[in-house]
Short mmCIF file of C-alpha atoms in Angstrom, two decimals:
data_model
loop_
_atom_site.label_atom_id
_atom_site.label_comp_id
_atom_site.label_asym_id
_atom_site.label_seq_id
_atom_site.Cartn_x
_atom_site.Cartn_y
_atom_site.Cartn_z
CA UNK I 1 -34.68 3.09 -60.55
CA UNK I 2 -33.28 5.77 -58.85
CA UNK I 3 -29.99 6.10 -57.57
CA UNK I 4 -31.33 7.26 -54.07
CA UNK I 5 -33.49 3.72 -54.50
CA UNK I 6 -30.19 2.23 -55.59
CA UNK I 7 -28.29 3.17 -52.55
CA UNK I 8 -30.58 2.26 -50.05
CA UNK I 9 -31.69 -1.00 -51.22
CA UNK I 10 -27.34 -1.75 -51.79
CA UNK I 11 -26.03 0.06 -48.59
CA UNK I 12 -26.74 -2.34 -45.49
CA UNK I 13 -27.85 -0.64 -42.41
CA UNK I 14 -25.25 -0.11 -39.99
CA UNK I 15 -25.84 -2.39 -37.14
CA UNK I 16 -26.89 -0.72 -33.75
CA UNK I 17 -24.69 -0.11 -30.90
CA UNK I 18 -25.36 -2.66 -27.92
CA UNK I 19 -26.83 -1.88 -25.17
CA UNK I 20 -24.62 -0.98 -22.60
CA UNK I 21 -24.58 -3.52 -19.46
CA UNK I 22 -26.54 -1.97 -16.88
CA UNK I 23 -24.89 -2.17 -13.73
CA UNK I 24 -26.26 -4.31 -11.00
CA UNK I 25 -27.80 -3.01 -7.66
CA UNK I 26 -24.99 -4.59 -5.90
CA UNK I 27 -22.42 -3.10 -7.82
CA UNK I 28 -24.42 0.48 -7.33
CA UNK I 29 -24.04 -0.51 -4.03
CA UNK I 30 -20.29 -1.24 -3.20
CA UNK I 31 -19.96 2.12 -5.71
CA UNK I 32 -21.62 4.24 -3.14
CA UNK I 33 -20.16 2.55 -0.46
CA UNK I 34 -16.48 3.30 -1.47
CA UNK I 35 -17.64 6.89 -2.16
CA UNK I 36 -19.58 7.43 1.31
CA UNK I 37 -16.13 5.98 3.07
CA UNK I 38 -14.28 8.50 1.12
CA UNK I 39 -16.38 11.22 2.47
CA UNK I 40 -16.12 10.24 6.21
CA UNK I 41 -12.19 10.32 5.51
CA UNK I 42 -12.51 13.37 4.47
CA UNK I 43 -13.72 14.67 6.70
CA UNK I 44 -11.80 13.30 9.77
CA UNK I 45 -9.37 16.37 10.00
CA UNK I 46 -12.26 18.31 10.50
CA UNK I 47 -13.18 16.39 13.69
CA UNK I 48 -10.07 14.41 15.69
CA UNK I 49 -6.95 15.49 17.13
CA UNK I 50 -3.46 15.72 15.21
CA UNK I 51 -2.67 12.17 17.58
CA UNK I 52 -5.41 10.29 15.84
CA UNK I 53 -4.24 12.03 12.58
CA UNK I 54 -1.11 10.53 12.86
CA UNK I 55 -2.43 7.09 14.18
CA UNK I 56 -4.66 7.29 10.68
CA UNK I 57 -1.59 8.40 8.13
CA UNK I 58 0.60 5.20 9.83
CA UNK I 59 -2.44 3.05 8.44
CA UNK I 60 -2.38 4.49 5.32
CA UNK I 61 1.28 4.08 4.82
CA UNK I 62 0.79 0.24 5.42
CA UNK I 63 -2.66 0.21 2.96
CA UNK I 64 -0.12 1.68 0.25
CA UNK I 65 2.78 -1.14 1.14
CA UNK I 66 0.08 -4.08 1.21
CA UNK I 67 -1.50 -3.30 -1.71
CA UNK I 68 2.13 -3.57 -3.61
CA UNK I 69 2.67 -6.98 -1.72
CA UNK I 70 -0.63 -8.62 -2.16
CA UNK I 71 -0.40 -7.97 -6.30
CA UNK I 72 3.04 -9.65 -6.67
CA UNK I 73 2.08 -12.48 -3.34
CA UNK I 74 -1.98 -12.81 -4.24
CA UNK I 75 -2.42 -12.54 -7.82
CA UNK I 76 1.47 -12.94 -9.08
CA UNK I 77 1.85 -15.59 -7.12
CA UNK I 78 5.48 -15.14 -5.71
CA UNK I 79 6.21 -14.81 -1.99
CA UNK I 80 8.29 -11.94 -1.35
CA UNK I 81 9.52 -11.04 1.47
CA UNK I 82 12.35 -7.86 0.42
CA UNK I 83 9.04 -5.16 1.56
CA UNK I 84 11.18 -3.69 3.94
CA UNK I 85 14.38 -3.29 1.50
CA UNK I 86 11.97 -1.22 -0.67
CA UNK I 87 11.12 0.51 1.90
CA UNK I 88 14.32 2.00 2.49
CA UNK I 89 15.03 2.71 -0.78
CA UNK I 90 11.87 4.28 -1.28
CA UNK I 91 12.88 6.53 2.16
CA UNK I 92 16.48 6.75 0.75
CA UNK I 93 15.57 8.08 -2.77
CA UNK I 94 13.39 10.57 -1.38
CA UNK I 95 15.79 12.18 1.01
CA UNK I 96 18.70 12.26 -1.56
CA UNK I 97 17.05 13.56 -3.98
CA UNK I 98 15.16 16.56 -1.85
CA UNK I 99 17.71 17.11 0.67
CA UNK I 100 19.99 19.91 0.00
CA UNK I 101 22.98 20.82 -1.88
CA UNK I 102 25.76 21.89 -0.39
CA UNK I 103 25.86 19.70 3.03
CA UNK I 104 29.48 18.31 4.12
CA UNK I 105 27.93 15.64 5.90
CA UNK I 106 25.61 14.19 3.50
CA UNK I 107 24.48 14.01 -0.17
CA UNK I 108 21.58 15.60 -1.80
CA UNK I 109 20.44 17.05 -4.56
CA UNK I 110 17.99 19.78 -4.31
CA UNK I 111 14.88 18.80 -6.18
CA UNK I 112 11.19 19.92 -5.76
CA UNK I 113 10.31 17.56 -2.97
CA UNK I 114 7.00 16.17 -5.43
CA UNK I 115 9.35 15.67 -8.10
CA UNK I 116 11.40 13.66 -5.60
CA UNK I 117 8.47 11.42 -4.75
CA UNK I 118 8.22 9.91 -8.00
CA UNK I 119 11.81 9.44 -8.21
CA UNK I 120 11.37 7.36 -5.10
CA UNK I 121 8.96 5.21 -6.44
CA UNK I 122 11.11 4.76 -9.93
CA UNK I 123 14.19 4.25 -7.84
CA UNK I 124 12.44 1.65 -6.36
CA UNK I 125 10.89 0.09 -9.13
CA UNK I 126 13.79 -0.23 -10.85
CA UNK I 127 15.41 -2.15 -7.94
CA UNK I 128 12.27 -4.60 -8.11
CA UNK I 129 13.06 -5.15 -12.23
CA UNK I 130 17.00 -6.03 -11.47
CA UNK I 131 15.81 -8.45 -8.84
CA UNK I 132 13.23 -9.89 -11.42
CA UNK I 133 15.63 -12.24 -13.29
CA UNK I 134 16.39 -13.94 -9.46
CA UNK I 135 12.16 -13.35 -9.21
CA UNK I 136 11.13 -15.27 -12.53
CA UNK I 137 13.58 -17.87 -12.29
CA UNK I 138 12.61 -19.05 -8.14
CA UNK I 139 9.31 -20.21 -7.00
CA UNK I 140 8.05 -20.97 -3.91
CA UNK I 141 9.70 -20.90 -0.10
CA UNK I 142 12.90 -20.36 -2.39
CA UNK I 143 12.34 -16.89 -3.93
CA UNK I 144 11.43 -16.25 -0.75
CA UNK I 145 14.58 -17.06 1.22
CA UNK I 146 16.21 -15.00 -1.91
CA UNK I 147 14.22 -11.82 -1.69
CA UNK I 148 15.01 -12.40 2.34
CA UNK I 149 18.53 -11.71 1.69
CA UNK I 150 17.37 -8.04 -0.21
CA UNK I 151 16.52 -7.37 3.52
CA UNK I 152 20.36 -7.62 4.75
CA UNK I 153 21.56 -6.34 1.55
CA UNK I 154 19.70 -3.47 3.02
CA UNK I 155 20.59 -3.06 6.60
CA UNK I 156 24.20 -3.21 5.58
CA UNK I 157 23.57 -0.20 2.97
CA UNK I 158 21.92 1.47 5.40
CA UNK I 159 24.78 1.39 8.05
CA UNK I 160 27.77 1.67 5.67
CA UNK I 161 26.31 4.68 3.27
CA UNK I 162 25.93 7.25 5.94
CA UNK I 163 26.20 9.85 3.22
CA UNK I 164 23.47 8.52 1.78
CA UNK I 165 21.94 7.15 4.55
CA UNK I 166 23.06 9.92 7.20
CA UNK I 167 23.86 6.45 9.33
CA UNK I 168 22.34 4.92 12.30
CA UNK I 169 23.20 7.84 14.80
CA UNK I 170 21.75 10.42 13.55
CA UNK I 171 20.25 9.87 10.67
CA UNK I 172 19.28 12.62 8.46
CA UNK I 173 16.03 14.68 7.67
CA UNK I 174 13.89 14.38 4.64
CA UNK I 175 12.92 17.97 3.35
CA UNK I 176 9.43 19.04 4.24
CA UNK I 177 6.98 18.28 1.62
CA UNK I 178 5.21 20.91 -0.65
CA UNK I 179 3.73 20.16 -4.10
CA UNK I 180 3.25 22.88 -6.71
CA UNK I 181 4.78 25.10 -4.26
CA UNK I 182 1.90 24.46 -1.13
CA UNK I 183 3.72 23.52 1.61
CA UNK I 184 2.44 20.14 3.38
CA UNK I 185 3.70 22.26 7.00
CA UNK I 186 2.77 24.97 9.58
CA UNK I 187 4.13 26.90 7.02
CA UNK I 188 2.75 29.12 4.15
CA UNK I 189 -0.92 30.15 4.05
CA UNK I 190 -3.22 29.42 7.05
CA UNK I 191 -6.09 27.52 6.34
CA UNK I 192 -9.41 27.50 7.74
CA UNK I 193 -12.14 24.67 7.20
CA UNK I 194 -15.43 24.97 8.76
CA UNK I 195 -13.43 26.66 11.72
CA UNK I 196 -10.72 24.25 11.67
CA UNK I 197 -7.10 25.63 11.26
CA UNK I 198 -5.46 23.48 8.36
CA UNK I 199 -2.24 22.40 9.61
CA UNK I 200 0.50 19.79 9.34
CA UNK I 201 -1.22 17.25 10.41
CA UNK I 202 -4.56 17.80 8.54
CA UNK I 203 -2.27 18.70 6.04
CA UNK I 204 -0.80 15.32 6.02
CA UNK I 205 -3.50 13.23 6.48
CA UNK I 206 -4.64 14.37 2.76
CA UNK I 207 -1.75 14.00 1.09
CA UNK I 208 -1.69 10.74 2.34
CA UNK I 209 -5.68 10.25 1.75
CA UNK I 210 -4.55 10.95 -1.79
CA UNK I 211 -1.62 8.87 -2.60
CA UNK I 212 -3.53 5.90 -1.09
CA UNK I 213 -6.35 6.32 -3.43
CA UNK I 214 -4.41 6.76 -6.16
CA UNK I 215 -2.68 3.38 -5.06
CA UNK I 216 -5.89 1.93 -4.75
CA UNK I 217 -7.39 2.62 -8.11
CA UNK I 218 -3.90 2.16 -10.24
CA UNK I 219 -4.31 -1.28 -8.70
CA UNK I 220 -7.39 -2.28 -9.06
CA UNK I 221 -6.84 -1.29 -12.45
CA UNK I 222 -4.56 -3.64 -13.14
CA UNK I 223 -6.71 -6.33 -11.42
CA UNK I 224 -9.37 -6.06 -13.23
CA UNK I 225 -7.73 -5.45 -16.91
CA UNK I 226 -5.00 -7.49 -18.87
CA UNK I 227 -1.88 -7.22 -16.46
CA UNK I 228 -4.25 -8.96 -13.91
CA UNK I 229 -5.05 -11.77 -16.11
CA UNK I 230 -1.91 -12.69 -17.28
CA UNK I 231 -0.71 -12.66 -12.89
CA UNK I 232 -3.28 -14.87 -12.61
CA UNK I 233 -2.79 -17.18 -15.42
CA UNK I 234 0.91 -17.20 -14.45
CA UNK I 235 0.68 -17.71 -10.91
CA UNK I 236 -2.17 -20.51 -11.73
CA UNK I 237 0.04 -22.47 -14.30
CA UNK I 238 3.07 -21.33 -15.60
CA UNK I 239 2.61 -23.80 -18.66
CA UNK I 240 -0.93 -23.03 -19.57
CA UNK I 241 -0.07 -19.46 -19.31
CA UNK I 242 3.09 -19.58 -21.64
CA UNK I 243 0.68 -21.66 -23.97
CA UNK I 244 -1.84 -18.52 -23.72
CA UNK I 245 1.03 -16.49 -25.04
CA UNK I 246 1.37 -15.04 -21.61
CA UNK I 247 5.69 -14.69 -21.31
CA UNK I 248 6.01 -15.65 -17.59
CA UNK I 249 9.47 -13.82 -17.29
CA UNK I 250 7.91 -10.34 -18.50
CA UNK I 251 4.86 -10.94 -16.48
CA UNK I 252 6.90 -12.02 -13.01
CA UNK I 253 9.29 -9.01 -13.59
CA UNK I 254 5.95 -6.75 -13.97
CA UNK I 255 4.39 -7.81 -10.93
CA UNK I 256 7.45 -7.43 -8.58
CA UNK I 257 8.28 -3.94 -10.35
CA UNK I 258 4.85 -2.67 -9.59
CA UNK I 259 5.02 -4.14 -5.86
CA UNK I 260 8.39 -2.77 -5.45
CA UNK I 261 7.18 0.70 -6.31
CA UNK I 262 4.24 0.39 -3.62
CA UNK I 263 7.08 -0.19 -1.35
CA UNK I 264 9.06 2.83 -2.60
CA UNK I 265 5.99 4.98 -1.62
CA UNK I 266 5.29 3.76 1.03
CA UNK I 267 8.71 4.13 2.31
CA UNK I 268 8.98 7.37 0.90
CA UNK I 269 5.91 7.95 3.31
CA UNK I 270 7.20 6.42 5.97
CA UNK I 271 10.36 9.43 6.37
CA UNK I 272 7.41 12.07 5.95
CA UNK I 273 5.63 10.29 9.05
CA UNK I 274 8.82 10.12 10.40
CA UNK I 275 10.34 13.10 9.84
CA UNK I 276 13.62 11.35 9.44
CA UNK I 277 15.39 8.27 7.80
CA UNK I 278 17.49 7.15 10.24
CA UNK I 279 18.47 3.25 9.25
CA UNK I 280 18.29 0.55 11.40
CA UNK I 281 20.89 -0.95 13.56
CA UNK I 282 19.68 -4.23 13.68
CA UNK I 283 18.07 -6.43 11.34
CA UNK I 284 14.37 -5.78 13.42
CA UNK I 285 13.71 -2.26 13.11
CA UNK I 286 11.68 0.18 10.50
CA UNK I 287 13.13 -1.72 7.81
CA UNK I 288 14.09 -5.22 9.29
CA UNK I 289 12.68 -8.87 8.88
CA UNK I 290 9.76 -7.87 11.38
CA UNK I 291 8.33 -5.04 8.84
CA UNK I 292 8.87 -7.83 6.13
CA UNK I 293 6.31 -10.19 8.26
CA UNK I 294 4.09 -7.74 8.86
CA UNK I 295 3.21 -6.95 5.66
CA UNK I 296 2.76 -10.36 4.99
CA UNK I 297 0.45 -11.07 7.47
CA UNK I 298 -1.37 -7.52 6.12
CA UNK I 299 -2.33 -9.40 3.05
CA UNK I 300 -2.94 -12.97 4.64
CA UNK I 301 -4.90 -11.26 7.03
CA UNK I 302 -7.10 -9.38 4.42
CA UNK I 303 -6.88 -12.01 1.55
CA UNK I 304 -4.45 -12.98 -1.08
CA UNK I 305 -4.64 -11.14 -3.68
CA UNK I 306 -7.39 -8.54 -2.54
CA UNK I 307 -6.98 -5.05 -3.23
CA UNK I 308 -9.81 -4.10 -0.50
CA UNK I 309 -8.49 -6.97 2.10
CA UNK I 310 -5.21 -5.09 2.09
CA UNK I 311 -6.45 -1.87 2.96
CA UNK I 312 -8.26 -4.07 6.19
CA UNK I 313 -5.18 -5.90 7.13
CA UNK I 314 -2.83 -2.76 7.21
CA UNK I 315 -6.47 -1.21 9.60
CA UNK I 316 -5.01 -4.49 11.92
CA UNK I 317 -1.65 -4.64 11.94
CA UNK I 318 -0.93 -1.04 11.38
CA UNK I 319 -3.69 0.98 13.22
CA UNK I 320 -3.67 -1.56 16.71
CA UNK I 321 -0.32 -0.87 17.76
CA UNK I 322 -1.23 3.09 17.58
CA UNK I 323 -4.97 2.59 18.62
CA UNK I 324 -3.77 0.94 21.51
CA UNK I 325 -1.14 3.13 22.64
CA UNK I 326 -3.06 5.85 22.33
CA UNK I 327 -5.83 4.69 24.77
CA UNK I 328 -3.41 3.18 27.09
CA UNK I 329 -2.28 6.50 28.43
CA UNK I 330 -5.86 7.30 29.72
CA UNK I 331 -6.35 3.42 30.90
CA UNK I 332 -3.30 3.00 32.59
CA UNK I 333 -2.43 -0.15 30.53
CA UNK I 334 1.43 -0.97 29.35
CA UNK I 335 2.87 0.45 32.80
CA UNK I 336 5.20 -1.75 33.37
CA UNK I 337 8.92 -1.20 33.62
CA UNK I 338 10.51 -4.68 33.67
CA UNK I 339 12.03 -6.12 30.67
CA UNK I 340 9.04 -8.41 30.14
CA UNK I 341 6.78 -5.85 29.95
CA UNK I 342 3.50 -5.49 27.72
CA UNK I 343 3.93 -2.71 24.88
CA UNK I 344 1.24 -2.00 22.20
CA UNK I 345 3.45 -3.04 19.64
CA UNK I 346 3.74 -6.67 21.54
CA UNK I 347 0.42 -7.19 21.98
CA UNK I 348 -0.63 -6.01 18.45
CA UNK I 349 2.03 -8.42 17.18
CA UNK I 350 0.02 -11.54 19.29
CA UNK I 351 -3.06 -10.66 17.67
CA UNK I 352 -2.20 -10.53 14.50
CA UNK I 353 -0.55 -14.09 14.82
CA UNK I 354 -3.67 -15.30 15.89
CA UNK I 355 -5.58 -14.09 13.14
CA UNK I 356 -3.18 -15.97 10.81
CA UNK I 357 -3.72 -18.65 12.70
CA UNK I 358 -7.24 -18.32 12.52
CA UNK I 359 -7.30 -17.56 8.95
CA UNK I 360 -5.24 -20.47 7.96
CA UNK I 361 -7.37 -22.63 9.75
CA UNK I 362 -11.07 -21.73 9.08
CA UNK I 363 -10.59 -19.39 5.78
CA UNK I 364 -7.54 -19.26 3.78
CA UNK I 365 -8.98 -16.59 1.72
CA UNK I 366 -8.99 -13.77 4.41
CA UNK I 367 -11.33 -11.42 5.34
CA UNK I 368 -12.45 -10.75 1.75
CA UNK I 369 -13.18 -13.96 1.27
CA UNK I 370 -15.78 -14.19 4.37
CA UNK I 371 -17.21 -10.96 3.17
CA UNK I 372 -17.72 -12.54 -0.09
CA UNK I 373 -19.20 -15.75 1.64
CA UNK I 374 -21.67 -13.20 3.97
CA UNK I 375 -22.38 -11.50 0.96
CA UNK I 376 -23.68 -14.43 -0.96
CA UNK I 377 -25.38 -15.84 2.23
CA UNK I 378 -27.69 -12.76 2.20
CA UNK I 379 -28.59 -12.52 -1.57
CA UNK I 380 -29.25 -16.63 -1.36
CA UNK I 381 -33.71 -16.53 -0.86
CA UNK I 382 -34.93 -17.93 2.29
CA UNK I 383 -35.75 -21.70 2.24
CA UNK I 384 -39.30 -22.41 2.02
CA UNK I 385 -40.51 -24.48 4.38
#
């Protein structure tokens, strides 16, 4: 027998590669729906005026913050009421890092705005990691109360560190945002798309949309990957997770740090949206208790642990006041001047407060669970008579 024949007999054939799983029609439909939504959002600045674009930007701020909160509360099972603190930390870090040097009143490092935005995310994540020893040893309402203390710490910090925040009376303006030398203001080169000038409102819309898409994609990857599985294992049963080799303290610390990073990004976006960093004078304000409760409402309404649900919750909680404010001028609503007059924010609080009650009573899984239930009902074959 020839050497070639021996080699053919002795050498086992290489196993065939397993066939790649084919995506189901439902999965393809979901992907097509997300792509269609992205195309619509890209086209929005070509058809809406600056006021509506400003409202949409505020919804995207809420979406980024809500995604981070649903990861730590819904995926990792840690109750956090400190989101407003991390918003303030991220906004302060961005303003401080990008602020001009040589100002006698406030401190600035004069860094590139894009690098400062990344620095704000890192600073907020490190602050969340610093709180991790507390988060790793407390659970439930005890952790919620401990995290709420950070909001009061942020209130004291904002009022006291005037060289960083500018103080409650005047605040301080952030540096205009630019990326790779391209300004997101009315300065710089004039751009026209399909006959529509792309000015500051349109540019900031595309910037916020880019940040929201990145936040969404990263969160979905984390939830579907090994990190998300470790979070859910700790949420469901810490003892069983430890037996399976999951480091409980590390998983909790990682979830809190990631959530804090999202809060820091939302805080930097908030400063860019307001075009000013202005600390609160009381515990109710832009970075107060009411903001932490609003973000918690977003994730409860959307569905704890659901990343798409966080987007819907932000659309309701952050979007409703903006829409009511825009329509109120045309319809003559909220024209009262007394102390008891209704305002868009007050009406929105009533609406999402009622939504929370309805979710808790009838659909604890939130709108995400309701959507899954409707999808299952649509897939079930009709019963034969």
